[in-house]
mmCIF file of C-alpha atoms in Angstrom:
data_model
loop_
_atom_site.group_PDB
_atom_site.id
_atom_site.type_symbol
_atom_site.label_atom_id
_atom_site.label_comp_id
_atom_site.label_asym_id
_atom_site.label_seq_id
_atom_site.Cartn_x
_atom_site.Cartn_y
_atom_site.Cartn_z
ATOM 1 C CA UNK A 462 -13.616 -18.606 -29.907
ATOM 2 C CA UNK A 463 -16.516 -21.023 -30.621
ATOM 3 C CA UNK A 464 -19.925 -18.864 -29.231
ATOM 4 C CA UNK A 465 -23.032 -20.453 -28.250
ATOM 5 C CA UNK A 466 -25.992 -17.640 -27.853
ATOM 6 C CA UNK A 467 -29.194 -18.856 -25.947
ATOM 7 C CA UNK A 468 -31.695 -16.558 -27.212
ATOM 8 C CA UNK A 469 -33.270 -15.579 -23.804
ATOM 9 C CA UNK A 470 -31.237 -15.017 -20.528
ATOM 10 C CA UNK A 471 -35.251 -15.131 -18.495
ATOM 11 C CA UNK A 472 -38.200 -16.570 -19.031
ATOM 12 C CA UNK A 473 -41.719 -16.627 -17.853
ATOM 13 C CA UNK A 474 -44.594 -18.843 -19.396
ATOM 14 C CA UNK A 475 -47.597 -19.966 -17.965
ATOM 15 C CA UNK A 476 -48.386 -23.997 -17.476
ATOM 16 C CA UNK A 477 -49.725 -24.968 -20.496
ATOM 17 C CA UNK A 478 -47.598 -22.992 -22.814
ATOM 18 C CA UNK A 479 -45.653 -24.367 -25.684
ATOM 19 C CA UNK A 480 -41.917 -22.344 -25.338
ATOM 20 C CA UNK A 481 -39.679 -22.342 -27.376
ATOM 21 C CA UNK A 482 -35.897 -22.149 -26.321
ATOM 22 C CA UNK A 483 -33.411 -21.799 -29.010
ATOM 23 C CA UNK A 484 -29.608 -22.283 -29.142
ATOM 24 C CA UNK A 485 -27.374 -20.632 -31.541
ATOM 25 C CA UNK A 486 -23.663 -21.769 -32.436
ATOM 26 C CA UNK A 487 -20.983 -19.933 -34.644
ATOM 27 C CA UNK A 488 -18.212 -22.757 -34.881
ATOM 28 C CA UNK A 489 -20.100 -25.005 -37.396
ATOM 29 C CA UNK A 490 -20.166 -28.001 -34.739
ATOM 30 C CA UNK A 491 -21.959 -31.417 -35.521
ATOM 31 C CA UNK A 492 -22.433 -32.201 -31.885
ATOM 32 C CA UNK A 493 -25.090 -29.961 -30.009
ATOM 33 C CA UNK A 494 -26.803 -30.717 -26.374
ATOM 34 C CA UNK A 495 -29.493 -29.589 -24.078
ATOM 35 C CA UNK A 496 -28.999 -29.730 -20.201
ATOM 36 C CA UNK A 497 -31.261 -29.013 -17.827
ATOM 37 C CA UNK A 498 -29.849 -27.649 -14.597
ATOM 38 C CA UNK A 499 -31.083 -28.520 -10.809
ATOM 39 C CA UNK A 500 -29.657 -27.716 -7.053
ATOM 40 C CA UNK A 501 -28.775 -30.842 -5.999
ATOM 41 C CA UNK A 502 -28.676 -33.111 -9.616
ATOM 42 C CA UNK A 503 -26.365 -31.424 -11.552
ATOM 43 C CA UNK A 504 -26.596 -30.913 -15.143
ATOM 44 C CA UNK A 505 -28.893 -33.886 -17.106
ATOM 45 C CA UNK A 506 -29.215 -34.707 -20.476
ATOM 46 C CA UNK A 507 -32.247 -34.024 -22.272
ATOM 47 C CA UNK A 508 -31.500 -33.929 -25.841
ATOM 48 C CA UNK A 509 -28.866 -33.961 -28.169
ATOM 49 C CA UNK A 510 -27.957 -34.276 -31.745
ATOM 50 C CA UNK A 511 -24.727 -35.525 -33.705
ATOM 51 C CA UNK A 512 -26.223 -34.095 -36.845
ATOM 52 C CA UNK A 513 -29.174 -31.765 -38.886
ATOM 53 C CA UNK A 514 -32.219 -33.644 -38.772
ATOM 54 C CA UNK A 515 -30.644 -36.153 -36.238
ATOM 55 C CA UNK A 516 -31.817 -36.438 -32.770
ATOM 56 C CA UNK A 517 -31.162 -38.446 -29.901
ATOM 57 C CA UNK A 518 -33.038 -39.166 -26.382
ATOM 58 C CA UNK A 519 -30.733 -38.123 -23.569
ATOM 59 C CA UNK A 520 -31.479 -39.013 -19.910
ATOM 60 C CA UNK A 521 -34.658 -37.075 -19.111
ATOM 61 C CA UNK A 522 -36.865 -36.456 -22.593
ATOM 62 C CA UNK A 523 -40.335 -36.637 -21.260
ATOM 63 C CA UNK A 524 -41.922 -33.637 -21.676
ATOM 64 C CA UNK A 525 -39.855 -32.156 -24.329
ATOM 65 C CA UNK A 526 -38.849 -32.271 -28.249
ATOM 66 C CA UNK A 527 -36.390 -30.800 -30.054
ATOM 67 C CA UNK A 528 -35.500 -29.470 -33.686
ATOM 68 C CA UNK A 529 -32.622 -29.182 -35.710
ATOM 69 C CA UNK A 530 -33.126 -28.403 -39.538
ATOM 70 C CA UNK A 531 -29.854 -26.424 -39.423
ATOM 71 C CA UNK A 532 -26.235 -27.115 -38.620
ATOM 72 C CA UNK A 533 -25.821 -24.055 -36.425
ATOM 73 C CA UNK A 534 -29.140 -24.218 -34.452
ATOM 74 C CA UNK A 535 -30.493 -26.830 -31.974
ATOM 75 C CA UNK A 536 -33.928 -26.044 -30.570
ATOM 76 C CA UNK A 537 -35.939 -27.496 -27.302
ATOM 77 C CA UNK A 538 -39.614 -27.438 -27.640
ATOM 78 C CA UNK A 539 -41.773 -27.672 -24.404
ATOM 79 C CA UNK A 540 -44.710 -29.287 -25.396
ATOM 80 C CA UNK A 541 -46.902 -28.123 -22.911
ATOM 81 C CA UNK A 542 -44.943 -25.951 -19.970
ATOM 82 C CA UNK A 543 -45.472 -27.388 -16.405
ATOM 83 C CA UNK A 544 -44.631 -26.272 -13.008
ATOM 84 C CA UNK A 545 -41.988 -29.013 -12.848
ATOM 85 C CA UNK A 546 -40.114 -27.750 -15.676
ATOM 86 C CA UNK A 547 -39.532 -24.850 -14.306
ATOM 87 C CA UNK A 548 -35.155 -25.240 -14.544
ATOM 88 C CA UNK A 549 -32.025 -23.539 -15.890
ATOM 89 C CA UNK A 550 -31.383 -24.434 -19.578
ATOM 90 C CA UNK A 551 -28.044 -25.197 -20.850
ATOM 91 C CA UNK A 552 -27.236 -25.720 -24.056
ATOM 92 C CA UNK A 553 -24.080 -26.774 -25.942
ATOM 93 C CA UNK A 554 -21.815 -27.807 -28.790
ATOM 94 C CA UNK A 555 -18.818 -29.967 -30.037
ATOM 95 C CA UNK A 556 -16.726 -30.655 -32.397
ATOM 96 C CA UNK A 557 -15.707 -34.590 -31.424
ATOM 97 C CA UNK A 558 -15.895 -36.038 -28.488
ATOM 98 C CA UNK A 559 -12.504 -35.105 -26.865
ATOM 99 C CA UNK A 560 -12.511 -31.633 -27.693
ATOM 100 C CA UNK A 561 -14.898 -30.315 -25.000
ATOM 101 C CA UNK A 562 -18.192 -28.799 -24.820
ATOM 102 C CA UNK A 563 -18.756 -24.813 -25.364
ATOM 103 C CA UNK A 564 -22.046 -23.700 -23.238
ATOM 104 C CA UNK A 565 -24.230 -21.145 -24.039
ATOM 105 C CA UNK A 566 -24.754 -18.763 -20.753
ATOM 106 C CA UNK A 567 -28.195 -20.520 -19.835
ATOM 107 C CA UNK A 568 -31.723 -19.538 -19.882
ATOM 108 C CA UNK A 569 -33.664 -19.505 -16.639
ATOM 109 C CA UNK A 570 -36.770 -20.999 -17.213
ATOM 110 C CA UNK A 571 -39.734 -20.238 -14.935
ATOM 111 C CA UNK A 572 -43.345 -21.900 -15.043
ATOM 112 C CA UNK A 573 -46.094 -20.480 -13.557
ATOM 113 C CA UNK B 1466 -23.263 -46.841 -19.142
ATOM 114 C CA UNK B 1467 -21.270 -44.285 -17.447
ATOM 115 C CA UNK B 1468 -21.912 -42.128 -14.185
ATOM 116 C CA UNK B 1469 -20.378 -39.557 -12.330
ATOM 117 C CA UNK B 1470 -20.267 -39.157 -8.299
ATOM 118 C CA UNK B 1471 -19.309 -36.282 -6.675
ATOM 119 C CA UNK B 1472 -18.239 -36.919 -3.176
ATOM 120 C CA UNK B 1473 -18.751 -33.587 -1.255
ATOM 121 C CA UNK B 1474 -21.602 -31.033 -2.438
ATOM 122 C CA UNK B 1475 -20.212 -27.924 -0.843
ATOM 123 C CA UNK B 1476 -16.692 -27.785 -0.070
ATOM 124 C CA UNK B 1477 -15.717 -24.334 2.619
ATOM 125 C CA UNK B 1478 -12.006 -23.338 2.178
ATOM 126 C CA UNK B 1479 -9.960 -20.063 3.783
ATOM 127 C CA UNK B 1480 -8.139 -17.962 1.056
ATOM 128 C CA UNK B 1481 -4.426 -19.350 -0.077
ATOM 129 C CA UNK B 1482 -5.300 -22.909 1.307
ATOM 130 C CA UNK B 1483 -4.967 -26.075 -0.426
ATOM 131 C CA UNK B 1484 -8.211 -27.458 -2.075
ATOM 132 C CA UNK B 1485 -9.551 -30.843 -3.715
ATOM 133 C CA UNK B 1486 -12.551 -31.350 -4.884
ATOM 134 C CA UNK B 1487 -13.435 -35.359 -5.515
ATOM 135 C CA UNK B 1488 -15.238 -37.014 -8.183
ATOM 136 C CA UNK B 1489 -15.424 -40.678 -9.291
ATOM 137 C CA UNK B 1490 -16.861 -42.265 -12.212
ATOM 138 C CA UNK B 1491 -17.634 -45.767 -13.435
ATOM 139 C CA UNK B 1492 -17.566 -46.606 -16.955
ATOM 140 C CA UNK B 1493 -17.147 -49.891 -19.084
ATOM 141 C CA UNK B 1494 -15.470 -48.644 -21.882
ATOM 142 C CA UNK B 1495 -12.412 -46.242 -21.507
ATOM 143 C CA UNK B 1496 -13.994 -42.472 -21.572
ATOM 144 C CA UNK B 1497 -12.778 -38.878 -21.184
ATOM 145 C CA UNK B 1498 -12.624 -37.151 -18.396
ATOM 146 C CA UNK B 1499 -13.688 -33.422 -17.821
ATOM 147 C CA UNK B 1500 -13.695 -30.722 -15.363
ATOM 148 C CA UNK B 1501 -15.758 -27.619 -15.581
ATOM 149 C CA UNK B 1502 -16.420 -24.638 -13.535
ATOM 150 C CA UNK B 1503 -19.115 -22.374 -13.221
ATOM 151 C CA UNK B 1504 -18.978 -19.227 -11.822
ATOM 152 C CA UNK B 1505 -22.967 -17.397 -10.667
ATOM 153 C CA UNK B 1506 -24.635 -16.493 -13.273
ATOM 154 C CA UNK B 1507 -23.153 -17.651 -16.314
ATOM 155 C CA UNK B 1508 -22.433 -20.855 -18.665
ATOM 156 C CA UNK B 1509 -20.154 -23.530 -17.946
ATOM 157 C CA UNK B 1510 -16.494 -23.170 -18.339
ATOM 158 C CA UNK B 1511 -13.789 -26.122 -19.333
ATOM 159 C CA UNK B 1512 -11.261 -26.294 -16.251
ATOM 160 C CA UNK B 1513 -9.344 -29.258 -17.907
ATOM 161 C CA UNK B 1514 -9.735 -32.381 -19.318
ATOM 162 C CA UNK B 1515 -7.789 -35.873 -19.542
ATOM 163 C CA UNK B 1516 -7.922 -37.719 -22.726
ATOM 164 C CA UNK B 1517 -4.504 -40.008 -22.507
ATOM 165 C CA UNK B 1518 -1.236 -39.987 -21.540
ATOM 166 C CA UNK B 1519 0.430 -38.636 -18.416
ATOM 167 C CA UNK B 1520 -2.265 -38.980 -15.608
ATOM 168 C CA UNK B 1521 -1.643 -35.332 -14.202
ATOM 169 C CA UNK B 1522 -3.596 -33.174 -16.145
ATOM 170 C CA UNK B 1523 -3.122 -28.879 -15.807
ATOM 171 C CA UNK B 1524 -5.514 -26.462 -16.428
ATOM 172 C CA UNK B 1525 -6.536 -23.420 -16.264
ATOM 173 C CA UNK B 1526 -6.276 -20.599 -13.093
ATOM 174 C CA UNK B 1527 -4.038 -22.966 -11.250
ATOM 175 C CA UNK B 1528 -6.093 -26.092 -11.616
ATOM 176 C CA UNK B 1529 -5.054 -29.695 -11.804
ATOM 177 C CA UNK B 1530 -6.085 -33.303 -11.361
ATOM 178 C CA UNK B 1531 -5.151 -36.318 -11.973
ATOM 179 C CA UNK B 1532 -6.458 -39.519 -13.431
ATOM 180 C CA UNK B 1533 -6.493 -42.679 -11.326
ATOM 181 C CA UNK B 1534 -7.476 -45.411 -13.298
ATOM 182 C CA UNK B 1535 -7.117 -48.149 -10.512
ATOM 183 C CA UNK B 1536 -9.652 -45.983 -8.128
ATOM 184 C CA UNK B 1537 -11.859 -45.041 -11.148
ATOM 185 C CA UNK B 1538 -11.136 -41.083 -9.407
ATOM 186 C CA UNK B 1539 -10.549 -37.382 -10.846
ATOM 187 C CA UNK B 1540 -9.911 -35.340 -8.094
ATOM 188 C CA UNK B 1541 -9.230 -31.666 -8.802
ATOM 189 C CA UNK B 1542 -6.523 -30.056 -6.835
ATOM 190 C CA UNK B 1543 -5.412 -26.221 -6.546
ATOM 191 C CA UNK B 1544 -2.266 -25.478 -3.794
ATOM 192 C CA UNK B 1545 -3.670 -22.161 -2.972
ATOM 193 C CA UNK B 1546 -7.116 -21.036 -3.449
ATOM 194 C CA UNK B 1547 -8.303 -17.047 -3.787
ATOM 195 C CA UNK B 1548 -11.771 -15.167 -3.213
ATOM 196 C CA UNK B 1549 -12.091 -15.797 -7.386
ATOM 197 C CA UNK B 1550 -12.348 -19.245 -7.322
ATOM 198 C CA UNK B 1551 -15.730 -19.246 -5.364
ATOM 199 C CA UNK B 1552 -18.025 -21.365 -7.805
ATOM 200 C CA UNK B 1553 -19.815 -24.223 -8.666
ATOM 201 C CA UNK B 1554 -17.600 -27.615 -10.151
ATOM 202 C CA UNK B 1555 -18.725 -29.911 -12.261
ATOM 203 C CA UNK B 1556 -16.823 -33.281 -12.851
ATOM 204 C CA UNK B 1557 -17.639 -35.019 -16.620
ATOM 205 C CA UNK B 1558 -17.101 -38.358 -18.321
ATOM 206 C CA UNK B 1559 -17.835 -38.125 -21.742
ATOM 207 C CA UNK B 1560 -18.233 -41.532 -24.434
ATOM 208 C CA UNK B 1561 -20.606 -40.232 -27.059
ATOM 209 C CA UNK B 1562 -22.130 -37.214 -24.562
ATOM 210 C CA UNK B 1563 -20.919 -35.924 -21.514
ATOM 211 C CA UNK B 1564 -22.186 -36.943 -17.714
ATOM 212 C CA UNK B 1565 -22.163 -34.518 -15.149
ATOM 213 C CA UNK B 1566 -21.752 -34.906 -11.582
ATOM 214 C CA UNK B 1567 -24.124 -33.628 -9.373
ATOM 215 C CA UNK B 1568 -21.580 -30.491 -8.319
ATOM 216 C CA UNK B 1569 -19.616 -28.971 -6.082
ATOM 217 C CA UNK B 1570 -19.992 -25.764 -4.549
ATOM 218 C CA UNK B 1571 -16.613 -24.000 -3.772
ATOM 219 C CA UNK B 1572 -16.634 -20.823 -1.615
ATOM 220 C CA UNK B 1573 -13.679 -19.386 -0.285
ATOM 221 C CA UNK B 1574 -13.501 -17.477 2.664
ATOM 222 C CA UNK B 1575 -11.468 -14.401 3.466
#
């Protein structure tokens, strides 16, 4: 089974921070994603990237970056934390786009 | 563009009743359609998905839906529901990434 590890389950940064929330996958994907998750709205695209090096604005950027200089690892970047970012993180992988999405188990994100 | 509605946000059900959960999407070009489930605390999970072909799609634990082109709908169906199935739903259209709905929580009740 493909696996996608989330490096933290919790987190806690203060508002100003830069965090750093990484995303791990095992399967040798091309396609990985980053959700955020919100009572109410669902899961929304932040990021995502169809290849190394390669990244693409999803649906709500502002605020955040990402990295990918290797196949197997997809990373968001909070520039500068804020209260509002305070979320669930979700992130996942495919191999096309018919095959599905594997998610990672999440990491709760909160700013203080 | 592409977006997903999900008509009800919290659906109450008794144990070993019928369920459906309803979701609608609009799209301009043909896209896939996805179901997910998410039980508390964890990840996302893929219930089923409809790519082509026969518009009644099965899944998995009981689970299916089917694919109405004509109403632009996915509704998720299960004949008889159990204390398990408690969880949050998540209807997808995917054409390059995948939408989400906005959810669904399911909670059955003894």
């Amino acid at each position: 089974d493909v696996k996608v590890t989330q490096s933290s389950r919790y987190l806690v940064k203060r508002t100003g921070e830069k965090v750093f929330l990484e995303c791990v996958q095992d399967m040798d994907h091309e396609n990985m994603f980053w959700y955020r998750q919100d009572p109410g709205l669902g899961l929304r695209l932040i990021y995502f990237s169809y290849d190394v090096k390669m990244k693409e604005k999803g649906d709500i950027p502002e605020g955040y970056s990402v990295s990918r200089e290797k196949k197997e690892r997809f990373s968001l970047i909070l520039e500068s934390a804020s209260t509002n970012q305070t979320s669930m993180y979700l992130c996942a992988s495919s191999f096309t786009d018919n095959y599905g999405y594997t998610f990672g188990s999440g990491t709760r994100l909160t700013v203080v | 563009a592409q977006s997903v509605t999900q008509l009800d946000s919290q659906v109450p059900v008794f144990e070993e009743a019928p369920v459906e959960l309803r979701c609608n999407y609009s799209s301009s070009v043909s896209v896939y359609l996805f179901w997910y489930v998410q039980y508390p605390n964890q990840g996302l999970q893929l219930l089923l998905k409809y790519l082509s072909g026969s518009t009644l799609v099965k899944g998995i634990n009981g689970f299916e839906a089917e694919f109405n082109k004509s109403q632009t709908s996915f509704h998720l169906r299960k004949p008889s529901v159990h204390i398990s199935d408690t969880a949050e739903y998540f209807c997808g259209t995917s054409y390059g990434k995948l939408t989400f709905g906005q959810g669904t929580i399911l909670t059955v009740h003894p």
